[in-house]
């Protein structure tokens, strides 16, 4: 994985060639992974100068991006609240534990609870 040093910060990045792109782009995900997206005819020696031109943007976003918190999977128990499509609800189950599963019918996706005994 190539790396570039911008000021005091060293950033690892990956390069992806995208056939539908006309201009290069830089994207950074929530885990601070930097990807340079380039068209097929973009010369590889122009990638580092591009990153140096965008150094201010990269450093700003690299320092201000907060990692996404990892939440443990939720156990659905009797009376537990949960969010479904932006609204809260609760489900009363008869067993000690239940899990929310998605069931596909012919024309819709429906949430269902499966009890574990």
Tab-separated table of C-alpha atoms in Angstrom:
chain	number	residue	atom	x	y	z
A	1	UNK	CA	0.000	0.000	0.000
A	2	UNK	CA	1.563	3.334	-1.012
A	3	UNK	CA	2.076	6.000	1.637
A	4	UNK	CA	2.538	9.759	1.465
A	5	UNK	CA	3.869	12.156	4.096
A	6	UNK	CA	2.041	15.462	4.371
A	7	UNK	CA	3.668	17.654	7.002
A	8	UNK	CA	3.959	15.517	10.150
A	9	UNK	CA	1.289	13.023	9.068
A	10	UNK	CA	1.890	9.872	7.044
A	11	UNK	CA	-1.200	8.652	5.198
A	12	UNK	CA	-1.614	5.274	3.505
A	13	UNK	CA	-3.783	5.274	0.408
A	14	UNK	CA	-5.026	2.936	-2.286
A	15	UNK	CA	-5.543	3.674	-5.969
A	16	UNK	CA	-8.609	2.436	-7.835
A	17	UNK	CA	-8.973	2.732	-11.587
A	18	UNK	CA	-12.576	3.489	-12.506
A	19	UNK	CA	-13.470	3.255	-16.214
A	20	UNK	CA	-16.408	5.667	-15.901
A	21	UNK	CA	-14.395	8.469	-14.263
A	22	UNK	CA	-13.213	11.442	-16.290
A	23	UNK	CA	-11.342	13.232	-13.501
A	24	UNK	CA	-9.487	11.991	-10.407
A	25	UNK	CA	-11.114	12.102	-6.989
A	26	UNK	CA	-10.096	11.430	-3.407
A	27	UNK	CA	-12.417	9.787	-0.898
A	28	UNK	CA	-11.965	9.040	2.773
A	29	UNK	CA	-14.249	6.687	4.662
A	30	UNK	CA	-15.177	6.754	8.350
A	31	UNK	CA	-12.183	4.545	9.204
A	32	UNK	CA	-9.754	7.088	7.679
A	33	UNK	CA	-8.992	4.878	4.684
A	34	UNK	CA	-7.983	7.115	1.769
A	35	UNK	CA	-8.761	5.990	-1.777
A	36	UNK	CA	-7.668	7.815	-4.922
A	37	UNK	CA	-10.117	7.194	-7.782
A	38	UNK	CA	-8.616	7.766	-11.219
A	39	UNK	CA	-9.734	7.278	-14.835
A	40	UNK	CA	-7.969	4.559	-16.856
A	41	UNK	CA	-5.831	7.017	-18.833
A	42	UNK	CA	-4.575	8.927	-15.765
A	43	UNK	CA	-0.753	8.732	-15.497
A	44	UNK	CA	0.368	7.025	-12.246
A	45	UNK	CA	3.121	9.588	-11.685
A	46	UNK	CA	0.422	12.287	-11.283
A	47	UNK	CA	-1.167	10.674	-8.213
A	48	UNK	CA	1.318	11.998	-5.623
A	49	UNK	CA	1.199	15.581	-6.970
A	50	UNK	CA	-2.604	15.359	-6.770
A	51	UNK	CA	-2.369	14.332	-3.112
A	52	UNK	CA	0.069	17.181	-2.404
A	53	UNK	CA	-2.320	19.674	-4.043
A	54	UNK	CA	-5.137	18.378	-1.842
A	55	UNK	CA	-2.952	18.133	1.299
A	56	UNK	CA	-4.895	20.800	3.202
A	57	UNK	CA	-8.226	19.017	2.583
A	58	UNK	CA	-6.726	15.607	3.409
A	59	UNK	CA	-5.122	16.746	6.670
A	60	UNK	CA	-8.262	18.584	7.777
A	61	UNK	CA	-10.484	15.550	7.197
A	62	UNK	CA	-7.899	13.099	8.517
A	63	UNK	CA	-7.717	15.000	11.835
A	64	UNK	CA	-11.434	15.751	12.228
A	65	UNK	CA	-12.864	12.371	11.176
A	66	UNK	CA	-14.029	10.383	14.180
A	67	UNK	CA	-13.984	6.590	13.930
A	68	UNK	CA	-17.363	4.914	13.747
A	69	UNK	CA	-18.215	3.307	17.082
A	70	UNK	CA	-18.674	-0.434	17.013
A	71	UNK	CA	-21.831	-1.492	18.803
A	72	UNK	CA	-22.270	-5.052	20.027
A	73	UNK	CA	-25.214	-6.932	18.500
A	74	UNK	CA	-28.405	-6.287	20.394
A	75	UNK	CA	-30.347	-9.133	21.975
A	76	UNK	CA	-34.079	-8.647	21.748
A	77	UNK	CA	-35.670	-9.653	24.998
A	78	UNK	CA	-39.217	-9.266	26.228
A	79	UNK	CA	-40.201	-5.587	26.275
A	80	UNK	CA	-36.943	-4.343	24.714
A	81	UNK	CA	-37.149	-1.179	22.626
A	82	UNK	CA	-35.691	-0.932	19.137
A	83	UNK	CA	-35.647	1.424	16.169
A	84	UNK	CA	-37.337	0.332	12.983
A	85	UNK	CA	-37.374	2.705	10.005
A	86	UNK	CA	-36.685	5.679	12.261
A	87	UNK	CA	-39.490	5.126	14.771
A	88	UNK	CA	-39.258	3.387	18.097
A	89	UNK	CA	-41.272	0.374	19.078
A	90	UNK	CA	-41.157	-2.543	21.430
A	91	UNK	CA	-41.950	-6.204	21.128
A	92	UNK	CA	-43.147	-8.441	23.871
A	93	UNK	CA	-41.962	-12.004	23.515
A	94	UNK	CA	-42.800	-15.064	25.519
A	95	UNK	CA	-39.345	-16.632	25.404
A	96	UNK	CA	-36.219	-15.472	27.193
A	97	UNK	CA	-34.536	-14.227	23.991
A	98	UNK	CA	-35.655	-13.258	20.527
A	99	UNK	CA	-33.931	-11.893	17.421
A	100	UNK	CA	-35.244	-9.667	14.687
A	101	UNK	CA	-35.081	-11.292	11.253
A	102	UNK	CA	-36.208	-10.009	7.869
A	103	UNK	CA	-38.702	-12.114	5.904
A	104	UNK	CA	-39.149	-11.593	2.176
A	105	UNK	CA	-42.633	-12.024	0.759
A	106	UNK	CA	-43.683	-11.536	-2.867
A	107	UNK	CA	-43.867	-7.763	-2.695
A	108	UNK	CA	-42.332	-6.567	0.589
A	109	UNK	CA	-39.745	-7.141	3.291
A	110	UNK	CA	-41.270	-7.674	6.737
A	111	UNK	CA	-39.475	-7.762	10.111
A	112	UNK	CA	-40.274	-10.805	12.263
A	113	UNK	CA	-39.108	-11.922	15.682
A	114	UNK	CA	-37.673	-15.396	16.161
A	115	UNK	CA	-37.606	-16.754	19.681
A	116	UNK	CA	-34.730	-18.818	21.054
A	117	UNK	CA	-35.517	-21.096	23.971
